[in-house]
Each structure stands twice: as C-alpha cells, then as structure tokens.
Coordinates of C-alpha atoms in Angstrom, one line a residue:
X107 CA -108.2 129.6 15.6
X108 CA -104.7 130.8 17.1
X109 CA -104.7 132.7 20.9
X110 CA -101.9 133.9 22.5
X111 CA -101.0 135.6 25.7
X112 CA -97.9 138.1 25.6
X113 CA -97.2 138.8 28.7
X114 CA -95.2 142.5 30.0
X115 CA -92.6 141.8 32.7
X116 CA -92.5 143.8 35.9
X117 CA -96.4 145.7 34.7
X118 CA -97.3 141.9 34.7
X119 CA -100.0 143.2 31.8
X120 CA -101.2 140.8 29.5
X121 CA -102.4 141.5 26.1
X122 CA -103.6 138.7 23.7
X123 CA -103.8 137.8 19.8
X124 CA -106.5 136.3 18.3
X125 CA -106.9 134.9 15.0
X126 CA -109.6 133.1 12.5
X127 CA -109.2 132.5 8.9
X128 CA -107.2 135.3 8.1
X129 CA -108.2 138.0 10.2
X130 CA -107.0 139.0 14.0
X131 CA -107.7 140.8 16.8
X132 CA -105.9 142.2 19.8
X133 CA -106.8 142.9 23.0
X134 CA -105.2 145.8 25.2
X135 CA -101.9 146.1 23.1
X136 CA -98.8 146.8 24.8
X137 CA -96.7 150.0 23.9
X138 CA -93.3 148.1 21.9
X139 CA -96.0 146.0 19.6
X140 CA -93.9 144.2 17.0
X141 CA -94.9 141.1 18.6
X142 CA -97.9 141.3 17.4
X143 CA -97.3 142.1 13.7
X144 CA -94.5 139.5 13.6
X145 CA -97.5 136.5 15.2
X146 CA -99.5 138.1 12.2
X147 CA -97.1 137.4 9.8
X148 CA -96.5 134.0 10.9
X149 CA -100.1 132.9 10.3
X150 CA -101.2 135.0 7.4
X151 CA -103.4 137.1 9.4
X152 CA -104.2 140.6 9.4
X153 CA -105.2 142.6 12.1
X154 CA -108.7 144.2 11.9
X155 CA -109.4 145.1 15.6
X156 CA -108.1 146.2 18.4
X157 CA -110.3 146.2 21.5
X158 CA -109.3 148.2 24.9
X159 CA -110.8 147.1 27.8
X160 CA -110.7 150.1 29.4
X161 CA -108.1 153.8 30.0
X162 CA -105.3 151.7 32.0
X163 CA -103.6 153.5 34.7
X164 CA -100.3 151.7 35.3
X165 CA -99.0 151.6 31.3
X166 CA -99.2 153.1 28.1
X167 CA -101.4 151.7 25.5
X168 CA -100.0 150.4 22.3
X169 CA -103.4 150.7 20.1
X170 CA -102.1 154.2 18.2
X171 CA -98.7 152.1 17.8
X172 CA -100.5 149.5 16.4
X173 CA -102.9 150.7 14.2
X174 CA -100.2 153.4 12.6
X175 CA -98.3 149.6 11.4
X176 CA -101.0 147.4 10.2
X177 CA -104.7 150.0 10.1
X178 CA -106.8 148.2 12.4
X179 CA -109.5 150.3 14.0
X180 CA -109.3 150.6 17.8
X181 CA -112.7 150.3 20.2
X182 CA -112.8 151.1 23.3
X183 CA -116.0 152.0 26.3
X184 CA -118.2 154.8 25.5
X185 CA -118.2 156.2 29.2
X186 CA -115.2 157.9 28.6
X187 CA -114.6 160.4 25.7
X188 CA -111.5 159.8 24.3
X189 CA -109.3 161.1 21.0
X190 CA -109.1 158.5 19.0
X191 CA -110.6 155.1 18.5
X192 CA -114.6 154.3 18.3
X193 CA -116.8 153.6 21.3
X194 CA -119.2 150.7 21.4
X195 CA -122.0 149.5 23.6
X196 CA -123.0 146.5 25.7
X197 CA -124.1 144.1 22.6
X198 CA -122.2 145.2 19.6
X199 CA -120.8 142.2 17.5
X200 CA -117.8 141.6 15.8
X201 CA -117.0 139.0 13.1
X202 CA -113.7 137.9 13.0
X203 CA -112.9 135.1 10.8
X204 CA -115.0 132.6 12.4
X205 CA -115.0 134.1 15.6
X206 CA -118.1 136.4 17.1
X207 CA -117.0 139.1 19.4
X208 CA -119.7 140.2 21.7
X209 CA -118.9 143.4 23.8
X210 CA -119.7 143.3 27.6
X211 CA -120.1 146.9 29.6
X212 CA -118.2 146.1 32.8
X213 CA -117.7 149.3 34.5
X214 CA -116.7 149.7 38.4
X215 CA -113.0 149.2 38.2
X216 CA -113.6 152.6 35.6
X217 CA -116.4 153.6 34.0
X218 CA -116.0 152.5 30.5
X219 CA -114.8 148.6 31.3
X220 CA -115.4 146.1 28.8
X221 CA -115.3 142.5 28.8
X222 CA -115.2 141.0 25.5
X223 CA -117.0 137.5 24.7
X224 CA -116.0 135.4 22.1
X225 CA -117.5 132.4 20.1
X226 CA -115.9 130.4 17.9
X227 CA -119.0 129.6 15.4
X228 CA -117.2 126.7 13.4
X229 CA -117.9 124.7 17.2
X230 CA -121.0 126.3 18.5
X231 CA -122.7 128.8 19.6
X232 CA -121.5 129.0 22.9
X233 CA -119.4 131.2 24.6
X234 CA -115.8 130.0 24.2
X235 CA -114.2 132.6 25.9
X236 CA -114.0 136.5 27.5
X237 CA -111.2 139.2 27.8
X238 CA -112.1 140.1 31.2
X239 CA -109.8 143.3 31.4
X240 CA -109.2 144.3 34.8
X241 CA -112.8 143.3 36.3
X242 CA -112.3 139.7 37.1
X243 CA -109.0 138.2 37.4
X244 CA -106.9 135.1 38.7
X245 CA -107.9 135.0 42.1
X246 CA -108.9 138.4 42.6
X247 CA -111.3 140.9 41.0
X248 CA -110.1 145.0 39.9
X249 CA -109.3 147.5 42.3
X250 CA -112.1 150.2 42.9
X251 CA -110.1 152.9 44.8
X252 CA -109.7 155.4 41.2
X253 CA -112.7 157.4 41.8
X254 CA -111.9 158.6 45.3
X255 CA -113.1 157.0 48.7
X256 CA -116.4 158.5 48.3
X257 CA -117.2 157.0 46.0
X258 CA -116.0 153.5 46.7
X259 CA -119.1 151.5 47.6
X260 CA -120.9 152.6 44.3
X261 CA -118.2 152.0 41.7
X262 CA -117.5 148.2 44.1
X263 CA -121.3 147.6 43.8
X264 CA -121.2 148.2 39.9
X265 CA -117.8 145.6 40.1
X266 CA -119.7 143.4 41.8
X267 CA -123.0 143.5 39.3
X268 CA -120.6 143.8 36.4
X269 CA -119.3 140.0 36.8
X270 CA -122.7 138.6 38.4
X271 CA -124.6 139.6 35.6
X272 CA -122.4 139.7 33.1
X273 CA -119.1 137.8 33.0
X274 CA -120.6 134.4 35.3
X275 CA -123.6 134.2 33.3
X276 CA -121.8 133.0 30.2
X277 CA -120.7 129.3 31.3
X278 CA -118.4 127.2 33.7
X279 CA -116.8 126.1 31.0
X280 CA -115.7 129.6 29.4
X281 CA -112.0 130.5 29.3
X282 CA -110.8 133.6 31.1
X283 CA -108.4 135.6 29.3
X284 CA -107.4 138.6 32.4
X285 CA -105.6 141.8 31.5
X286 CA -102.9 141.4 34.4
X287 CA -101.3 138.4 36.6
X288 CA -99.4 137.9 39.5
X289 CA -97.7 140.8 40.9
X290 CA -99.8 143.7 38.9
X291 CA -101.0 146.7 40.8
X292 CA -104.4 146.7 39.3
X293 CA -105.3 143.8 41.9
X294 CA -104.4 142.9 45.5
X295 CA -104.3 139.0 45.5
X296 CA -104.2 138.0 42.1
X297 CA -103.2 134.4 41.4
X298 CA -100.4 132.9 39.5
X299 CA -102.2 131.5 36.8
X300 CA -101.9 132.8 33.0
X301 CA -105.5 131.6 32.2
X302 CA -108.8 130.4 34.1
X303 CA -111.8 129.4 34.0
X304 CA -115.2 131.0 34.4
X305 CA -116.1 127.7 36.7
X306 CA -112.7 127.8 38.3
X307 CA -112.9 131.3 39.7
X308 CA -116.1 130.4 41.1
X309 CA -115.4 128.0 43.0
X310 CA -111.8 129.1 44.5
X311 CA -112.1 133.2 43.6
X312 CA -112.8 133.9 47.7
X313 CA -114.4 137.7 46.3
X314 CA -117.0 135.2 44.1
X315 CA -118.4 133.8 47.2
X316 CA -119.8 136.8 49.1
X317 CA -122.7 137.9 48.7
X318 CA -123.0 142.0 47.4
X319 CA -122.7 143.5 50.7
X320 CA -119.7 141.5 51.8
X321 CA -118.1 142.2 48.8
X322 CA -118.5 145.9 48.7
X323 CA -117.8 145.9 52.3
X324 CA -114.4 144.3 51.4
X325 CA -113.4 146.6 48.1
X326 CA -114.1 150.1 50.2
X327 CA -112.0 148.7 52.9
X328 CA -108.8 147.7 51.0
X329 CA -105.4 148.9 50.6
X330 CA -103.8 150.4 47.7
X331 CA -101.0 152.1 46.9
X332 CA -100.9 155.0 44.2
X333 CA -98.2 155.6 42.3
X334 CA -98.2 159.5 40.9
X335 CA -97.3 158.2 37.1
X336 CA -101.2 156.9 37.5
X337 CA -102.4 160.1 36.7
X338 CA -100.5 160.2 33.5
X339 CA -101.3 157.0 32.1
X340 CA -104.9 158.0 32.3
X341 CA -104.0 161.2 30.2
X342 CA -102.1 159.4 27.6
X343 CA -104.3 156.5 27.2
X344 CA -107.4 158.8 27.2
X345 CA -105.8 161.3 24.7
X346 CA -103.7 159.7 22.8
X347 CA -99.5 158.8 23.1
X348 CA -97.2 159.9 20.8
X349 CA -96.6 157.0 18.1
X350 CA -92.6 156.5 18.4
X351 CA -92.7 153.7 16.0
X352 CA -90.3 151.4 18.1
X353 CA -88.8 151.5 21.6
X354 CA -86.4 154.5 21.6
X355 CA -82.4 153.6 20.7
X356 CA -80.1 153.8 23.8
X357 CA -77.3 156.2 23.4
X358 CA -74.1 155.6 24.9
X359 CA -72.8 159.0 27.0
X360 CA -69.5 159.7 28.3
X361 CA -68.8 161.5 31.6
X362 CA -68.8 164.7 30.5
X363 CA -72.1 164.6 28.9
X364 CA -73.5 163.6 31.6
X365 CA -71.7 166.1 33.6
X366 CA -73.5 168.6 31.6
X367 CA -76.8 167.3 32.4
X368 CA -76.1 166.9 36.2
X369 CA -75.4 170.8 36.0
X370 CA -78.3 171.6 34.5
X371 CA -80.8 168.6 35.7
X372 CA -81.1 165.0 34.9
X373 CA -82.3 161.9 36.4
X374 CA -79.5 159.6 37.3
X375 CA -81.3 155.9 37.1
X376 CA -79.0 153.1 38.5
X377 CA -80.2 150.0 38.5
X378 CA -77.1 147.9 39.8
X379 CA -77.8 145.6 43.0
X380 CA -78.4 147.4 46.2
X381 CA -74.5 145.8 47.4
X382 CA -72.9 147.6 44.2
X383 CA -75.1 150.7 45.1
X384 CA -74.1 151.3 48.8
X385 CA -70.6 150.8 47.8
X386 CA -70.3 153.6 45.4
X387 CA -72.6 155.9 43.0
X388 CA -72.9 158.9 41.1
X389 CA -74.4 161.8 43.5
X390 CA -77.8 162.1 43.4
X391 CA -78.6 158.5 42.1
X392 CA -81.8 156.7 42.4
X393 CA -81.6 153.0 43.2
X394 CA -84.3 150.8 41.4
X395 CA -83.1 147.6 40.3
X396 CA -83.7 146.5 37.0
X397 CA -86.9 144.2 37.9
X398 CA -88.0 146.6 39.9
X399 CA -88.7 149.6 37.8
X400 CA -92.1 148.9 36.7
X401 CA -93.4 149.0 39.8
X402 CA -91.3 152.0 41.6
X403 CA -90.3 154.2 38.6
X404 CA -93.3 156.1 38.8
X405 CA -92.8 156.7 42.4
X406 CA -89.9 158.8 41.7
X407 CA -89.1 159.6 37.9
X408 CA -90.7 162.6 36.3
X409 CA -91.7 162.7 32.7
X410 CA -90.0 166.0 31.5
X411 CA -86.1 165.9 32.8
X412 CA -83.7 163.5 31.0
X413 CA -83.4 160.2 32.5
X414 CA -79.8 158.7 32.3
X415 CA -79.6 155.0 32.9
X416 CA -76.1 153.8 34.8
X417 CA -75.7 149.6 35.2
X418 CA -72.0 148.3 36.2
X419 CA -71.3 146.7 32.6
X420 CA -74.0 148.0 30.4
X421 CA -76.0 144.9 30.3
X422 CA -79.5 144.5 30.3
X423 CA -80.4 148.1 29.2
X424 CA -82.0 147.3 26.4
X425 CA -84.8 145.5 28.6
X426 CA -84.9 148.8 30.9
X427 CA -85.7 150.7 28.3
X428 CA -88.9 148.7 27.2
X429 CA -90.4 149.0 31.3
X430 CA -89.9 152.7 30.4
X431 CA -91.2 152.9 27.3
X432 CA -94.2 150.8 28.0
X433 CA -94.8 153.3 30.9
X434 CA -94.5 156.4 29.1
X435 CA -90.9 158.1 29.7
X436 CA -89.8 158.8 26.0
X437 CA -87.4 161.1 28.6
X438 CA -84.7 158.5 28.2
X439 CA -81.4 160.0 27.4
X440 CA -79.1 157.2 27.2
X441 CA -76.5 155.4 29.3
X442 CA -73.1 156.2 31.1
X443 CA -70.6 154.1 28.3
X444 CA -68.8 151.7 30.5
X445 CA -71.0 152.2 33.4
X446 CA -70.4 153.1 37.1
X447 CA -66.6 151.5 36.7
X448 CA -66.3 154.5 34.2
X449 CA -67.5 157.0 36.4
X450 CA -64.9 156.4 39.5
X451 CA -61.9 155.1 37.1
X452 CA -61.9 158.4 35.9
X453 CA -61.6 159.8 39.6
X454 CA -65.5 161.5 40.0
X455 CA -66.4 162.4 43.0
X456 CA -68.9 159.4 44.5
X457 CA -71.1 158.7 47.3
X458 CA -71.9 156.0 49.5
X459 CA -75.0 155.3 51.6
X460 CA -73.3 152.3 53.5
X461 CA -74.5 148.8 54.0
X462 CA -75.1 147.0 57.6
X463 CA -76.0 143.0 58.2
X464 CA -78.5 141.7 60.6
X465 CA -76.0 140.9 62.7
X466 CA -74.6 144.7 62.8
X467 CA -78.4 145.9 63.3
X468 CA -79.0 143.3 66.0
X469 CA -75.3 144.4 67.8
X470 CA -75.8 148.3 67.9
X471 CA -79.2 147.6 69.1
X472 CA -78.5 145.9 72.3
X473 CA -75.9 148.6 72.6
X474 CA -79.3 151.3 72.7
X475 CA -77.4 153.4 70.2
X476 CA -79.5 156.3 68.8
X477 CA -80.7 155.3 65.0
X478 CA -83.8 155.9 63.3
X479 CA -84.6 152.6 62.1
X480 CA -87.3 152.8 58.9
X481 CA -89.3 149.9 57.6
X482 CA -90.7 150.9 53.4
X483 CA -91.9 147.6 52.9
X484 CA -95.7 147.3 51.7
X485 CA -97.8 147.9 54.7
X486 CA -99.7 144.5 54.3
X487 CA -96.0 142.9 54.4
X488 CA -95.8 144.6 58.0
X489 CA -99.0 143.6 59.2
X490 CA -98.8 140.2 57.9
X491 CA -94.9 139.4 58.8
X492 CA -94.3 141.3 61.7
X493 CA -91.6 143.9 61.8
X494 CA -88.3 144.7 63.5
X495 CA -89.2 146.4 66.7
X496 CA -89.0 150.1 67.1
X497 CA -89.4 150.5 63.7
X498 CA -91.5 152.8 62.0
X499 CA -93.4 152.6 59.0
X500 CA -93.3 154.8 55.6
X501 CA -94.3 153.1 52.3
X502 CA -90.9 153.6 50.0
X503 CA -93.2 155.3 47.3
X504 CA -94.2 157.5 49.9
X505 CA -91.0 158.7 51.2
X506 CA -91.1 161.8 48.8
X507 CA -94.1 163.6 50.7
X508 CA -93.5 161.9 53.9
X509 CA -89.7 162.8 54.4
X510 CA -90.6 164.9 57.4
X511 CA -91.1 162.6 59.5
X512 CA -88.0 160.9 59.4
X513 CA -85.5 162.5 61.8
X514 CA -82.0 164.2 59.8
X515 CA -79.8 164.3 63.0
X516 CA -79.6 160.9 63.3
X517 CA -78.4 157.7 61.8
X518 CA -81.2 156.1 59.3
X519 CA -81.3 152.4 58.8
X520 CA -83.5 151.6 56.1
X521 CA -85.2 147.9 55.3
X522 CA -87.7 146.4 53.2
X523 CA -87.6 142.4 52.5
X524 CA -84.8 141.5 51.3
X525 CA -82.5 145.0 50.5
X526 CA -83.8 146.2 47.2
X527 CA -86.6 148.5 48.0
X528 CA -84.4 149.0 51.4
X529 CA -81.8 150.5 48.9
X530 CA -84.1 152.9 47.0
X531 CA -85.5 154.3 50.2
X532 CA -82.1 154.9 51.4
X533 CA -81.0 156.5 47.6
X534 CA -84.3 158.9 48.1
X535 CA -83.4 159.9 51.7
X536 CA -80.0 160.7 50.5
X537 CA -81.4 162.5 47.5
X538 CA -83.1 164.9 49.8
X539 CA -80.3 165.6 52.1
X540 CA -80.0 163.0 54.7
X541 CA -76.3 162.8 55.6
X542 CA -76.0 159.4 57.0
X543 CA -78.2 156.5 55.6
X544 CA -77.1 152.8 55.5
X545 CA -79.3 149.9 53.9
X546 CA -79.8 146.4 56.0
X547 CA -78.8 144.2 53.6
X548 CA -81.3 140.5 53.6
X549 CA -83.9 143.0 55.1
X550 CA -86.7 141.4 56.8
X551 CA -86.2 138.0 55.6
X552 CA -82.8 137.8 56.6
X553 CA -83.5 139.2 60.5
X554 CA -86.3 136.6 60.4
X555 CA -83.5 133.8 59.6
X556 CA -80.7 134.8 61.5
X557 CA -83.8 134.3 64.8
X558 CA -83.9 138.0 65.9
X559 CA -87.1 139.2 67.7
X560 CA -90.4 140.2 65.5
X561 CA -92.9 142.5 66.6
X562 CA -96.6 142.7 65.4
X563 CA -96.9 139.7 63.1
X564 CA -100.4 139.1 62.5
X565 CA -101.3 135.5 63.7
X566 CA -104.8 136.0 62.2
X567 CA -104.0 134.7 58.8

C-alpha cells in the first residue's frame, strides 16, 4: 500500500493518493493534477477512483482534470445534484486493490460531506484509516457558517453527530487523513500537523470534549470571514470547470500591451514586497504578495477582466499562476517582460502610496496631527493582540464594501501585522480614489517591539 499527502500552498488543501496492487485512488484532487499521474506512473498503478468529499468553496476541483488524463470515475455526496460524477450513500464499498473503501455521510459543514473509511484487508479488518474532508481536522473541526446564520445551530448539530457517530466510532488507533491544514479558511484553529489520529484528536481536539450543546453553542458563535470567490467555487465545483489540461502558459507583455488593456480594463496584480510597492507602481495596482494570494485574491480579483501579473524581475510567476489556477482565474493574461523596472525605465507615469516606520507613526502622534489611522488585520488578531490606539477596525477583505467609512480628506495610515496586508489595504484605498495613503511598515508587530502603547489586548487567553 502506498499513501501520500500533496499538499496546495497558500489554500493549505490537501489531497491524497492511495494505492493497492495496481490500482489507486484519489481523494479531493487539486486543479494542476500531474502529480498524481506522475506517483501513478511511478508505482504501476492506475487510477480507478476519485472520491470528493464534498463541493469545496475556497478552490477548484481537479476531478474533471483528472479523469479527462487517466478515466477514473469521480463520486461524490448525493445531497447535492451535481453535473458530473456519481453520487453514493452512507455504506457503499469500494475495492481497491486490497484496500476496502467504505463511504461515511458527514454532512454539516455542507450537506453532501463524506468521510471515507478505509481497510487495508491483507492486515485486518479494521479500520486503517478515514479521509475526513473538511468535518474533522487537526485541532479543529469544519466551519458551519455556509448556509446562513439561521441556520447555524442545525447544520453545527449535524457536524457535531457527523463525527460522534460516525468518524470516532471507528477506532483510537485510525489515521486521519484531513482535507486542509494550518492556515486554511475552511477551519478557525486548525493544527500544524499533516496527519492525526482518531485517538489523538480526542484527547487534545478542545471541540471533541464538549458535550452537543457546548459545541453547537461554540460553531453559531464563531467568526468567519467570507471571501466573494466562495460563491464561485461552489458553482464550478458543483457544475463542472472547464478542463484546461495544464496550468495556463505565462505570456510575456510589453508596455504597450498592457497599455492597451489599462485603456480598456485589466487587473494589474503586483505581487512585489509591500517596500518595493510603496516606492513605485503602475496606477491602479493591487498589492498581494506572492504568498498571499490564495487567501486575498478572491477578495479583490474578478473572474472576467484580464489579470496582468507584474513582479520586479519576473521570478516566481510560474508559482502565481498555479494559486490562480487552482482557484479558478483562467483570466490570466500574462506578465509585464522585465517587470516594474520596465515600466518606470521607460519613463510611465507611476504612483506611490508612501511608507512610514513605527517611529514616524509614534512621532506625528504625540504631535496630535489629523490622520485616519486603519487597522485590516483579522478581527481575532485585534481582540487577541491589542491594537494601536485610536485605530479603527475594517477587515482588508472588507474594504471594498466598507470604503465609506474611511474618511478621504485626511491622511490614511494603514496596518495589519507586519506590512503586507497593510499594503494591500492601502493599494485598494488608492484604487478607489484616496489621494493620500501610506503603509506602516513592521505593522503591529513592529509597534509592539519598538514598546509603544497597546490598547484592548485581550488578557483572557
């Protein structure tokens, strides 16, 4: 038996091979699947199935991708009707090789969860171990927030019975194979582990230990963020992606194709550091940096208007345009050649949104200048670290709809944690108008260093 966890960067999804005497599985694909045909080539294995645990919001599944290279059939719940694939039910089996594949209905973070059990029947006929999807993870169990607040105790009541009564029961010993890890928005606290045990999570998994009411009481009351691209993902992944075949070739564009497009609409994607960014950048630019844009693209990039990429000296593009790919933006027109150096060497016209240190911030504060100073950190950051005081508060994925309330006759200083996010708030506000913006470089973490005061830092954790 061969298993292996391939791990997505920035989407921190995790999809998984799994082989017997021959024949393989796969378990929520990822969009750019060669990996998996190449670890079936290396152990003379064909791939017969593909199981999806359930319509993912935050990326595009690879199972059409797959399936057009080597003709495995895709399953998938039966809860929700979708285009392609075959549903199954809570029981169906699945022989693989040696390997038994038993089908688990998990619903509550959606409808049509499923967990997948597998034995390998050369060793027993015990579990061995279970794709747990996005019910039970590291640490942490799914977020329950998809189906509206409404409806938030039922679908976190349904979570809860979903891994009491069906994911627990099959052993301590049982390997737990999770869809995401650290860092993935499909959880709140999920631990930095790339596997687990059934056993393990029970007895350190702080959500295993309350009882139903406590845990319900906890899902309906926690905070999550959601991006707009959500909504997409759930239309792709229930109807279908187009199959592209590979991730799409970057084209190199000089200045006066991209001229072109500025004149008639593009996306301007620069994903330098926020220092290189304040400095200089094409007008209208937004600021994500490279491991950023899994989790902020969708905040801000639409999938319909041409998305040009711009980097200081063309490097690492190639891995940009897999987090875009894997999230759905076949949009991607190509790159600025020579990158931002290009652009002002050639005498464009740039912008600047400006830079300040803590120790600028802390200096025109004591002088009671008149600056609008905005935190876009994660709220739970603010709450939990404290915040620069007479700041206010608007989540950077936010700032779109929320805009409004961040005065435009008056100096904005923007910060997050340490200047990236700090730097994509302040390419947004600029975006939309704001004449002058500046960045705190370090953000919170450097104000924290250099000893200036903190407000509101909750003490109860």
């Amino acid at each position: 038996m061969i298993l292996r966890q391939i791990t997505s960067p920035g989407l921190a999804h995790n999809s998984y091979f799994l082989g017997s005497q021959g024949m393989a599985i796969v378990i929520d694909p990822r969009r750019d699947c060669e990996v998996f045909l190449e670890l079936a080539r290396e152990h003379d294995m064909r791939i017969t199935h593909i199981f999806e645990t359930h319509r993912n919001e935050d990326y595009v599944i690879g199972s059409l991708e797959l399936a057009a290279r080597c003709g495995a059939a895709i399953f998938h719940g039966k809860a929700t009707e979708f285009a392609y694939g075959t549903a199954v039910s809570d029981g169906d089996e699945f022989a693989v090789g040696s390997l038994r594949c038993r089908v688990l209905e998990t619903p509550g973070h959606t409808m049509e969860h499923i967990a997948v059990a597998v034995t390998d029947t050369e060793v027993s006929a015990l579990p061995f171990l279970v794709f747990s999807g996005d019910a039970l993870f590291a640490g942490d169990v799914g977020r329950t927030d998809f189906f509206g607040q409404e409806n938030r105790a039922r679908v976190s009541g349904m979570l809860y019975d979903s891994i009491h009564e069906k994911i627990l029961p099959l052993g301590d010993g049982v390997i737990m194979c999770p869809a995401h890890g650290a860092g993935s928005v499909c959880g709140a606290e999920i631990a930095d582990h790339q596997f687990s045990t059934i056993g393990y999570e029970k007895a350190t998994n702080p959500l295993l230990k309350m009882d139903r009411q406590h845990f319900i009481g906890y899902k309906v009351a926690e905070h999550h963020y959601m991006p707009p691209y959500f909504g997409e993902m759930e239309r792709l992944n229930q109807f279908g992606p187009p199959v592209k075949g590979h991730v799409p070739d970057l084209v190199p564009m000089e200045i006066g194709q991209v001229k072109n497009l500025m004149a008639n609409g593009v996306q301007i994607l620069d994903i330098r550091a926020p220092t290189s960014f304040a400095g200089g950048h094409i007008p209208g630019s937004i600021s994500i940096w490279r491991e950023g844009i899994s989790a902020y693209a969708g905040y801000f990039l639409d999938y319909h208007t041409p998305i040009v990429l711009v980097a200081d000296f063309d490097l690492g593009l190639g891995q940009v345009a897999e987090f875009l790919f894997r999230m759905g933006y076949d949009n991607l027109e190509g790159y600025l050649a020579g990158g931002f150096p290009a652009w002002f060497k050639a005498g464009e016209r740039t912008a600047q949104s400006g830079a300040w240190t803590v120790q600028k911030l802390s200096s025109v504060l004591s002088e009671n200048r008149d600056l609008f100073l905005l935190d876009v950190r994660d709220i739970n950051n603010r709450e939990d670290v404290g915040y620069i005081p007479g700041s206010a508060h608007i989540y950077a994925g936010e700032l779109p709809d929320r805009a409004c309330e961040v005065p435009k006759d008056r100096l904005v200083v923007v910060y997050c944690d340490a200047g990236y996010k700090g730097s994509l708030g302040a390419s947004i506000l600029s975006r939309l108008g704001y004449p002058s913006v500046v960045n705190l470089l370090g953000g919170m973490g450097a104000w924290i260093k250099a000893g200036y005061p903190v407000a509101g830092k909750n003490t109860g954790k």
